Short mmCIF file of C-alpha atoms and ligand atoms in Angstrom, two decimals:
data_model
loop_
_atom_site.label_atom_id
_atom_site.label_comp_id
_atom_site.label_asym_id
_atom_site.label_seq_id
_atom_site.Cartn_x
_atom_site.Cartn_y
_atom_site.Cartn_z
CA MET A 1 117.97 130.74 66.32
CA SER A 2 118.05 132.08 62.85
CA LYS A 3 114.96 131.54 60.67
CA GLU A 4 115.09 129.31 57.62
CA VAL A 5 116.19 131.33 54.61
CA THR A 6 113.58 131.74 51.82
CA LEU A 7 114.26 132.25 48.09
CA GLU A 8 112.67 135.69 48.42
CA ASP A 9 115.28 136.62 51.16
CA ILE A 10 118.14 135.64 48.78
CA VAL A 11 116.65 137.27 45.63
CA SER A 12 115.87 140.52 47.43
CA LEU A 13 119.20 140.77 49.15
CA CYS A 14 121.12 140.01 45.91
CA LYS A 15 119.20 142.82 44.11
CA ARG A 16 119.25 145.27 46.94
CA ARG A 17 122.98 145.02 47.57
CA GLY A 18 124.21 144.53 44.04
CA PHE A 19 125.04 140.85 43.82
CA ILE A 20 122.85 139.64 41.07
CA PHE A 21 120.31 141.41 38.76
CA GLN A 22 117.79 140.17 36.28
CA GLY A 23 119.45 140.05 32.88
CA SER A 24 118.41 143.04 30.59
CA GLU A 25 116.19 144.22 33.39
CA ILE A 26 115.82 147.71 31.87
CA TYR A 27 114.02 146.20 28.92
CA GLY A 28 111.78 144.05 31.01
CA GLY A 29 114.26 141.22 31.38
CA LEU A 30 115.09 138.08 29.47
CA ALA A 31 114.01 134.83 31.15
CA GLY A 32 116.80 132.55 32.30
CA THR A 33 119.56 135.22 32.17
CA TRP A 34 121.25 137.01 35.11
CA ASP A 35 123.83 139.81 35.44
CA TYR A 36 126.40 139.88 38.20
CA GLY A 37 126.71 143.21 39.93
CA PRO A 38 129.89 144.51 41.69
CA LEU A 39 129.52 142.27 44.70
CA GLY A 40 128.33 139.26 42.78
CA VAL A 41 131.24 139.42 40.43
CA SER A 42 133.65 139.48 43.30
CA LEU A 43 131.93 136.52 45.10
CA LYS A 44 131.94 134.60 41.81
CA LYS A 45 135.63 135.24 41.24
CA ASN A 46 136.48 134.18 44.84
CA LEU A 47 134.65 130.89 44.35
CA THR A 48 135.96 130.13 40.89
CA ASP A 49 139.49 131.05 42.02
CA LEU A 50 139.23 128.81 45.04
CA TRP A 51 138.02 126.00 42.80
CA TRP A 52 140.88 126.54 40.39
CA LYS A 53 143.48 126.70 43.18
CA THR A 54 142.13 123.61 44.88
CA PHE A 55 141.72 121.44 41.89
CA VAL A 56 144.43 122.75 39.49
CA GLU A 57 147.22 124.81 41.13
CA ASP A 58 147.46 122.82 44.36
CA ARG A 59 147.67 119.46 42.58
CA GLU A 60 150.30 117.81 40.55
CA ASP A 61 147.94 115.65 38.43
CA MET A 62 145.78 118.51 36.98
CA VAL A 63 146.14 121.02 34.13
CA GLY A 64 143.71 123.61 32.67
CA VAL A 65 142.29 124.57 29.28
CA ASP A 66 140.04 127.33 28.05
CA ALA A 67 138.31 126.08 24.91
CA ALA A 68 136.13 128.07 22.46
CA ILE A 69 132.34 128.13 23.14
CA LEU A 70 131.59 127.57 19.50
CA MET A 71 132.75 124.10 18.39
CA ASN A 72 132.59 122.10 15.19
CA PRO A 73 128.98 120.68 15.21
CA ARG A 74 130.42 117.21 14.81
CA THR A 75 131.40 117.52 18.51
CA TRP A 76 127.71 117.41 19.46
CA LYS A 77 126.85 114.54 17.05
CA ALA A 78 129.71 112.46 18.60
CA SER A 79 128.81 113.34 22.17
CA GLY A 80 125.25 112.29 21.69
CA HIS A 81 123.82 115.74 22.45
CA VAL A 82 122.22 116.24 19.00
CA ASP A 83 120.25 112.99 19.43
CA THR A 84 119.64 112.73 23.11
CA PHE A 85 120.09 116.07 24.92
CA THR A 86 116.34 116.60 25.40
CA ASP A 87 113.69 117.31 27.97
CA PRO A 88 110.04 116.21 27.58
CA LEU A 89 107.90 119.25 26.63
CA VAL A 90 104.16 119.55 27.07
CA GLU A 91 101.85 122.45 25.99
CA CYS A 92 98.55 123.42 27.62
CA SER A 93 95.76 123.49 25.03
CA GLU A 94 94.01 126.30 26.96
CA CYS A 95 96.71 128.85 27.75
CA LYS A 96 99.43 127.56 25.47
CA GLY A 97 101.89 127.54 28.42
CA ARG A 98 104.88 125.18 27.86
CA PHE A 99 106.30 123.05 30.67
CA ARG A 100 108.75 120.30 31.37
CA ALA A 101 106.52 117.22 31.63
CA ASP A 102 108.68 115.68 34.40
CA LYS A 103 108.41 118.78 36.58
CA ILE A 104 104.70 119.30 36.90
CA ASP A 105 101.50 117.49 37.79
CA LEU A 106 100.15 116.71 34.31
CA ARG A 107 96.50 116.58 35.47
CA LYS A 108 96.28 120.29 36.03
CA CYS A 109 97.95 123.27 34.24
CA PRO A 110 100.08 125.17 36.80
CA THR A 111 99.30 128.52 35.03
CA CYS A 112 95.61 128.48 34.06
CA GLY A 113 94.38 125.58 36.16
CA ALA A 114 92.79 123.78 33.16
CA GLU A 115 92.33 120.06 33.77
CA ASN A 116 93.64 117.35 31.41
CA SER A 117 94.77 120.05 28.94
CA PHE A 118 98.16 118.50 28.08
CA GLY A 119 98.77 116.28 25.00
CA GLU A 120 101.59 113.88 24.45
CA ALA A 121 105.04 115.08 25.64
CA ARG A 122 107.49 115.84 22.79
CA GLN A 123 111.24 115.70 23.16
CA PHE A 124 112.77 119.18 23.04
CA ASN A 125 116.51 119.54 22.34
CA LEU A 126 117.99 122.00 24.78
CA MET A 127 120.88 123.13 22.64
CA PHE A 128 120.86 126.80 21.35
CA LYS A 129 121.30 126.82 17.62
CA SER A 130 122.92 129.43 15.46
CA PHE A 131 124.80 129.75 12.22
CA ALA A 132 128.43 130.46 11.55
CA GLY A 133 128.68 133.23 8.88
CA PRO A 134 125.81 135.13 7.19
CA LEU A 135 122.59 133.34 6.10
CA THR A 136 121.21 133.37 2.56
CA LYS A 137 118.19 135.35 3.46
CA ASP A 138 120.25 137.95 5.38
CA ILE A 139 122.59 138.28 2.42
CA GLN A 140 119.66 138.92 0.03
CA SER A 141 117.76 141.36 2.26
CA ALA A 142 120.81 143.37 2.99
CA LYS A 143 121.95 143.07 -0.65
CA TYR A 144 125.41 142.06 0.33
CA LYS A 145 127.66 140.67 -2.28
CA VAL A 146 129.54 137.54 -1.11
CA ASN A 147 132.34 136.78 -3.49
CA SER A 148 133.52 133.57 -2.01
CA VAL A 149 132.92 131.31 0.95
CA GLU A 150 135.50 129.37 2.93
CA MET A 151 134.81 125.67 3.34
CA THR A 152 135.85 123.79 6.43
CA ASN A 153 138.70 122.15 4.50
CA GLY A 154 140.17 125.53 3.77
CA ASP A 155 139.06 125.60 0.08
CA ARG A 156 137.19 128.71 -1.22
CA ILE A 157 134.26 128.48 -3.62
CA ASP A 158 133.00 131.36 -5.71
CA SER A 159 129.45 132.16 -4.83
CA GLU A 160 128.65 133.98 -8.07
CA LYS A 161 129.51 130.94 -10.04
CA ASN A 162 128.37 128.36 -7.58
CA ASP A 163 125.08 128.46 -5.64
CA SER A 164 126.41 125.80 -3.30
CA ALA A 165 128.51 128.55 -1.64
CA ILE A 166 125.37 129.97 -0.25
CA LEU A 167 123.76 126.58 0.40
CA TYR A 168 126.91 125.74 2.37
CA GLN A 169 126.43 128.77 4.55
CA ASP A 170 122.83 127.64 5.28
CA SER A 171 124.07 124.22 6.35
CA SER A 172 126.78 125.52 8.72
CA LYS A 173 124.58 125.22 11.81
CA ILE A 174 126.42 125.52 15.06
CA TYR A 175 125.48 125.27 18.73
CA LEU A 176 126.30 127.22 21.83
CA ARG A 177 127.99 124.65 23.97
CA PRO A 178 125.62 123.04 26.53
CA GLU A 179 128.54 121.86 28.67
CA THR A 180 132.23 122.72 28.96
CA ALA A 181 133.14 119.09 29.11
CA GLN A 182 133.37 118.58 25.37
CA GLY A 183 135.93 121.36 25.05
CA ILE A 184 138.07 119.23 27.42
CA PHE A 185 137.63 115.94 25.60
CA THR A 186 138.39 117.43 22.22
CA ASN A 187 141.75 118.78 23.67
CA PHE A 188 142.73 115.50 25.31
CA LYS A 189 145.05 114.59 22.48
CA ASN A 190 146.60 118.14 22.38
CA VAL A 191 147.34 117.90 26.12
CA VAL A 192 148.78 114.42 25.89
CA ASP A 193 150.88 115.29 22.82
CA THR A 194 152.27 118.53 24.41
CA LEU A 195 152.63 117.62 28.08
CA TYR A 196 152.62 113.86 28.11
CA PRO A 197 151.22 113.62 31.66
CA ASP A 198 151.09 110.38 33.58
CA VAL A 199 147.65 108.66 33.91
CA PRO A 200 145.83 109.35 36.07
CA PHE A 201 145.59 113.10 35.28
CA GLY A 202 142.86 115.59 34.87
CA ILE A 203 141.93 118.53 32.68
CA ALA A 204 139.93 121.36 34.18
CA GLN A 205 137.91 124.14 32.58
CA ILE A 206 135.76 126.98 33.84
CA GLY A 207 133.43 128.70 31.44
CA LYS A 208 130.03 129.53 30.03
CA ALA A 209 127.45 126.98 29.01
CA PHE A 210 124.03 127.51 27.41
CA ARG A 211 120.87 125.49 27.58
CA ASN A 212 117.52 126.46 26.15
CA GLU A 213 115.69 125.37 29.33
CA ILE A 214 111.90 124.95 28.82
CA SER A 215 111.19 126.73 32.12
CA PRO A 216 114.06 128.60 33.78
CA ARG A 217 113.24 128.90 37.46
CA ASP A 218 114.29 129.40 41.10
CA PHE A 219 116.45 132.48 40.54
CA VAL A 220 119.89 131.43 39.05
CA PHE A 221 119.31 127.76 39.83
CA ARG A 222 117.97 126.89 36.35
CA SER A 223 119.30 129.49 33.86
CA ARG A 224 119.62 129.47 30.14
CA GLU A 225 123.15 130.99 30.33
CA PHE A 226 125.34 129.79 33.23
CA ASN A 227 128.95 128.87 34.17
CA GLN A 228 130.32 125.44 34.78
CA MET A 229 133.56 124.24 36.44
CA GLU A 230 134.27 120.78 35.11
CA ILE A 231 137.04 118.26 35.37
CA GLU A 232 137.65 115.25 33.19
CA TYR A 233 139.91 112.96 35.13
CA PHE A 234 141.55 110.30 32.89
CA ILE A 235 142.19 106.94 34.48
CA ASN A 236 142.92 103.34 33.78
CA GLU A 237 139.58 101.52 33.77
CA LYS A 238 140.65 99.12 36.55
CA ASP A 239 141.05 102.00 38.99
CA TRP A 240 137.70 103.72 38.52
CA GLN A 241 136.07 102.74 41.85
CA GLU A 242 139.07 103.84 43.91
CA ARG A 243 139.37 107.18 42.00
CA PHE A 244 135.62 107.74 42.21
CA GLU A 245 135.81 107.41 45.98
CA LYS A 246 138.71 109.88 46.22
CA TRP A 247 136.73 112.45 44.24
CA ARG A 248 133.82 112.01 46.75
CA THR A 249 136.20 113.08 49.56
CA ASP A 250 137.72 115.96 47.62
CA ILE A 251 134.36 117.35 46.53
CA LEU A 252 133.11 117.57 50.10
CA SER A 253 136.18 119.15 51.42
CA PHE A 254 135.99 121.75 48.64
CA LEU A 255 132.31 122.51 49.47
CA LYS A 256 133.23 123.08 53.09
CA GLU A 257 136.09 125.38 52.18
CA ALA A 258 133.79 127.33 49.91
CA GLY A 259 131.37 128.04 52.76
CA VAL A 260 128.65 125.54 51.86
CA ASP A 261 126.79 124.12 54.89
CA VAL A 262 127.68 120.46 54.20
CA SER A 263 125.01 119.27 56.74
CA LYS A 264 122.60 120.43 53.94
CA VAL A 265 124.34 118.38 51.22
CA LYS A 266 123.18 114.89 50.41
CA GLU A 267 124.81 112.49 47.94
CA ALA A 268 122.03 111.02 45.88
CA GLU A 269 122.91 107.92 43.94
CA VAL A 270 121.36 108.10 40.47
CA SER A 271 119.42 104.89 39.73
CA PRO A 272 120.44 102.85 36.62
CA GLU A 273 117.29 103.85 34.71
CA ASP A 274 117.90 107.56 35.30
CA LEU A 275 121.61 107.58 34.38
CA ALA A 276 122.66 109.93 31.52
CA HIS A 277 123.36 108.15 28.28
CA TYR A 278 127.16 108.25 28.91
CA SER A 279 127.33 107.27 32.58
CA LYS A 280 127.85 104.01 34.46
CA ARG A 281 127.62 105.57 37.90
CA THR A 282 126.58 109.06 38.95
CA ILE A 283 126.12 110.73 42.31
CA ASP A 284 124.08 113.97 42.35
CA TYR A 285 125.16 116.27 45.21
CA GLU A 286 121.92 117.82 46.35
CA PHE A 287 121.71 120.87 48.53
CA GLU A 288 118.68 121.84 50.65
CA TYR A 289 117.85 125.03 48.67
CA PRO A 290 114.85 127.11 49.81
CA HIS A 291 112.82 125.62 46.89
CA GLY A 292 113.75 122.06 48.06
CA ALA A 293 116.60 119.57 47.77
CA ASP A 294 118.07 119.93 44.28
CA GLU A 295 121.22 119.20 42.27
CA LEU A 296 124.23 121.37 43.20
CA LEU A 297 126.84 119.28 41.23
CA GLY A 298 127.36 115.84 39.73
CA LEU A 299 130.05 113.25 39.93
CA ALA A 300 129.95 110.75 36.98
CA TYR A 301 131.92 107.80 35.86
CA ARG A 302 131.69 108.35 32.09
CA THR A 303 133.69 105.20 31.05
CA ASP A 304 135.58 105.74 27.74
CA PHE A 305 132.36 106.84 26.12
CA ASP A 306 133.53 110.34 24.99
CA LEU A 307 137.05 109.41 23.80
CA GLN A 308 135.80 106.37 21.91
CA ASN A 309 133.16 108.61 20.21
CA ILE A 310 135.76 111.22 19.31
CA GLN A 311 138.08 108.52 17.98
CA ARG A 312 135.26 107.16 15.81
CA GLU A 313 134.02 110.58 14.58
CA SER A 314 137.43 112.12 13.99
CA GLY A 315 139.36 109.10 12.88
CA LYS A 316 142.24 110.20 15.26
CA ASN A 317 143.73 107.73 17.74
CA MET A 318 142.76 108.51 21.35
CA GLU A 319 144.94 105.84 22.88
CA TYR A 320 147.33 106.73 25.69
CA ARG A 321 150.73 105.06 25.61
CA PRO A 322 152.04 104.34 29.09
CA LYS A 323 155.66 105.39 29.66
CA ASP A 324 156.55 101.89 31.00
CA GLY A 325 155.93 100.45 27.56
CA SER A 326 152.71 98.51 28.57
CA GLU A 327 149.72 98.20 26.30
CA PRO A 328 148.22 101.48 25.00
CA PHE A 329 144.58 102.05 26.06
CA VAL A 330 141.75 104.59 25.71
CA PRO A 331 141.46 106.12 29.17
CA HIS A 332 138.28 106.08 31.21
CA VAL A 333 136.97 109.18 32.84
CA ILE A 334 135.64 110.36 36.17
CA GLU A 335 133.89 113.72 35.88
CA PRO A 336 133.21 116.12 38.75
CA SER A 337 130.90 118.81 37.20
CA PHE A 338 130.09 121.93 39.21
CA GLY A 339 127.59 124.70 38.37
CA VAL A 340 128.90 128.11 39.41
CA GLU A 341 125.39 129.57 39.88
CA ARG A 342 124.21 126.68 42.00
CA LEU A 343 127.33 126.89 44.12
CA ILE A 344 126.75 130.64 44.59
CA MET A 345 123.13 130.01 45.61
CA ALA A 346 124.29 127.32 48.09
CA VAL A 347 126.90 129.56 49.51
CA LEU A 348 124.55 132.50 49.86
CA CYS A 349 121.85 130.26 51.55
CA SER A 350 124.51 128.81 53.92
CA ALA A 351 125.81 132.33 54.85
CA TYR A 352 122.34 134.03 55.33
CA THR A 353 121.75 134.62 58.95
CA GLU A 354 119.30 136.72 60.89
CA ASP A 355 119.84 137.71 64.59
CA GLU A 356 119.18 140.55 66.93
CA VAL A 357 121.67 143.21 68.00
CA ASN A 358 120.58 145.56 70.75
CA GLY A 359 116.98 144.61 70.24
CA GLU A 360 117.07 145.18 66.50
CA LYS A 361 116.81 142.64 63.71
CA ARG A 362 120.06 142.21 61.78
CA ILE A 363 120.71 140.31 58.51
CA TYR A 364 124.31 139.18 57.86
CA LEU A 365 126.15 136.88 55.46
CA LYS A 366 128.58 134.81 57.41
CA PHE A 367 130.78 134.01 54.41
CA PRO A 368 134.30 132.53 55.29
CA ALA A 369 136.65 135.56 55.07
CA HIS A 370 138.44 134.21 51.91
CA ILE A 371 135.08 134.10 49.99
CA ALA A 372 133.63 137.41 51.17
CA PRO A 373 133.33 139.91 48.30
CA VAL A 374 134.68 142.66 50.46
CA LYS A 375 137.42 141.84 52.92
CA TYR A 376 137.51 145.00 55.02
CA CYS A 377 135.56 148.25 55.30
CA VAL A 378 137.44 151.31 56.43
CA SER A 379 135.80 154.38 57.96
CA PRO A 380 136.81 157.57 59.64
CA LEU A 381 134.72 157.99 62.87
CA LEU A 382 133.61 161.42 61.58
CA LYS A 383 133.68 162.46 58.02
CA ASN A 384 134.10 166.17 58.71
CA LYS A 385 137.35 165.81 60.66
CA LEU A 386 140.12 166.18 58.15
CA GLU A 387 142.80 164.57 60.27
CA LEU A 388 140.61 161.50 60.80
CA VAL A 389 139.77 161.27 57.11
CA GLU A 390 143.42 161.58 56.05
CA LYS A 391 144.51 158.86 58.41
CA ALA A 392 141.66 156.61 57.40
CA ARG A 393 142.57 157.12 53.72
CA GLU A 394 146.11 155.95 54.47
CA VAL A 395 144.86 152.77 56.18
CA TYR A 396 142.36 152.20 53.37
CA SER A 397 145.05 152.50 50.65
CA ALA A 398 147.43 150.18 52.47
CA LEU A 399 144.78 147.53 53.05
CA LYS A 400 143.48 147.90 49.51
CA LYS A 401 146.91 147.41 48.12
CA LYS A 402 147.14 144.19 50.13
CA HIS A 403 143.70 142.72 49.76
CA GLY A 404 142.18 144.42 46.68
CA THR A 405 138.51 144.26 47.73
CA VAL A 406 138.42 146.87 50.53
CA MET A 407 135.52 149.35 50.78
CA TRP A 408 135.45 152.93 51.94
CA ASP A 409 132.36 154.00 53.80
CA ASP A 410 131.82 157.29 55.58
CA ASN A 411 128.08 157.58 55.18
CA GLY A 412 125.70 157.83 58.12
CA ASN A 413 126.65 156.77 61.63
CA ILE A 414 128.95 153.92 62.52
CA GLY A 415 126.04 151.61 63.52
CA LYS A 416 124.43 152.02 60.06
CA ARG A 417 127.81 151.37 58.35
CA TYR A 418 128.22 148.10 60.36
CA ARG A 419 124.75 146.97 59.28
CA ARG A 420 125.45 147.69 55.63
CA GLN A 421 128.69 145.69 55.79
CA ASP A 422 127.01 142.87 57.70
CA GLU A 423 124.50 142.49 55.00
CA ILE A 424 127.12 142.00 52.30
CA GLY A 425 129.21 139.71 54.48
CA THR A 426 132.29 141.92 55.14
CA PRO A 427 134.14 140.13 57.88
CA TYR A 428 135.86 143.20 59.43
CA CYS A 429 135.16 146.92 59.77
CA VAL A 430 138.05 149.15 60.72
CA VAL A 431 137.43 152.60 62.30
CA ILE A 432 139.83 155.36 62.61
CA ASP A 433 139.10 157.57 65.69
CA PHE A 434 140.83 160.15 67.81
CA ASP A 435 142.88 157.46 69.65
CA THR A 436 144.35 156.44 66.26
CA LEU A 437 145.93 159.94 66.02
CA ASP A 438 147.50 159.43 69.45
CA ASN A 439 148.68 155.85 69.39
CA ASN A 440 148.38 154.47 65.83
CA THR A 441 145.72 151.97 66.85
CA VAL A 442 142.34 151.37 65.18
CA THR A 443 139.23 149.47 66.18
CA ILE A 444 138.40 146.36 64.23
CA ARG A 445 134.96 144.96 64.52
CA ASP A 446 134.11 141.28 63.89
CA ARG A 447 130.96 140.70 61.74
CA ASP A 448 129.80 137.52 63.49
CA THR A 449 130.38 138.44 67.15
CA THR A 450 129.95 142.27 66.62
CA LYS A 451 132.85 142.66 69.14
CA GLN A 452 135.37 145.42 68.68
CA GLU A 453 139.04 145.09 69.39
CA ARG A 454 141.81 147.70 69.40
CA VAL A 455 144.82 146.74 67.29
CA SER A 456 147.80 148.63 66.01
CA ILE A 457 147.84 149.60 62.39
CA ASP A 458 151.08 147.66 61.95
CA ASP A 459 149.48 144.51 63.22
CA LEU A 460 146.42 145.01 61.01
CA LEU A 461 148.56 145.45 57.95
CA SER A 462 150.77 142.44 58.68
CA SER A 463 147.86 140.05 59.29
CA THR A 464 146.66 137.87 56.41
N1 LIG B 1 129.26 117.54 31.70
C1 LIG B 1 128.24 117.06 32.46
C2 LIG B 1 127.16 117.93 32.73
O1 LIG B 1 127.07 119.00 32.07
P1 LIG B 1 124.90 118.26 34.07
O2 LIG B 1 124.38 117.49 35.27
O3 LIG B 1 123.95 118.38 32.91
O4 LIG B 1 126.22 117.47 33.62
C3 LIG B 1 126.43 119.82 35.43
O5 LIG B 1 125.39 119.71 34.49
C4 LIG B 1 126.11 120.90 36.44
O6 LIG B 1 125.83 122.18 35.70
C5 LIG B 1 124.88 120.72 37.21
O7 LIG B 1 125.17 119.92 38.39
C6 LIG B 1 124.56 122.10 37.64
O8 LIG B 1 125.32 122.51 38.72
C7 LIG B 1 124.91 122.88 36.40
N2 LIG B 1 123.74 123.20 35.61
C8 LIG B 1 123.24 122.40 34.69
N3 LIG B 1 122.21 123.03 34.07
C9 LIG B 1 122.04 124.23 34.58
C10 LIG B 1 121.16 125.33 34.44
N4 LIG B 1 120.21 125.33 33.53
N5 LIG B 1 121.42 126.46 35.19
C11 LIG B 1 122.36 126.48 36.08
N6 LIG B 1 123.24 125.51 36.33
C12 LIG B 1 123.13 124.37 35.63
#
């Protein structure tokens, strides 16, 4: 039986084989940021493509948007993020370490061990703040001359004649979006006015989100920059329970398809006192990560909270007019919200397997073939036999044209090549040997069983 995977197993394999690296590693890193390497980017693309295909392309009731990361700050006032998107922060009076109060034992500092060294928890807003346009002090220190400044209503004011031009620049604080959801809500009216879909319908978005987490931790699990895949599904209020139940089924079948071991997924009902400010019902889908059971994604019934807030803040009507002429209404919303990094971690943990082949320990990633970052590896049996190399190149090019992510490997002996491919989860290794030259067949070796089969090149190229 394979051993339980540890966080160290995953982190070390990801670095060793080029899935995920520490962000800015060369300069000592930047906490809470991660860079995808060649295999990681391919795995991430396969998972986000599968999500998009499942929830947008294969359905009639879904469309997509790709909204800007920088949004008018009124977005975050209306959504409640400016006032309530906080975590409780405590600081140790001895070592000055800062922690999330709800994640540690407050009797003892986890860094220096000091006892009772924490004061009152303060609420810390997790949004990254920045400024649109240059700041006064930057303008002065760089001795730039700013002739005029454009206001949000399109007017321009002359900064030489009017100090408020510069003051305005100081006040144009913006945020990096902490969730992709608001880029969907703020486009609700655009989508309705241009496509006029029937309710229920959903809008999906995949993109970056940023949170100034107090303590990023557990590899990519809690990052400061991450990716979300979110859906806002607009419904008539009376249908919310039925729609919520349907999403529960759809979420589990997607997770299975993505290669998540669903026996390690638990639906945790969020208690009324722990619900987010916008939610009437939320289920956290927890996965048994190596660091413990923790949230992989969330399914929330957000009522009409967001559209009502936008209607109030913008003064624009968010009502939907049913085509049958019945009463207009502000739709309610069911929100399935997936974190890409947490899905990648769950898929990696589900795929990680150790066994023994010919008395030797082997590590392999048993990804479903459609998720694997590399679909095939092609090798000539011997790299110094020109005729084998030429034939192998032919097969490699044909497979690459068809599947894209195909690897060439002629380094070391065949056994070592197989091990390298097992470790990155390549489902099939194709070897061109002397029989290939006689009868146009190759060997194809299955990652999970390690069994080899002879197949004709024609069959190989016509298989999916
Ligand atoms: N729009 C709702 C929303 O953003 P959330 O529970 O705060 O809800 C949704 O976030 C998902 O985003 C989480 O279930 C998780 O998968 C992911 N996520 C949240 N914070 C994260 C972080 N710091 N690092 C990585 N993923 C994160």
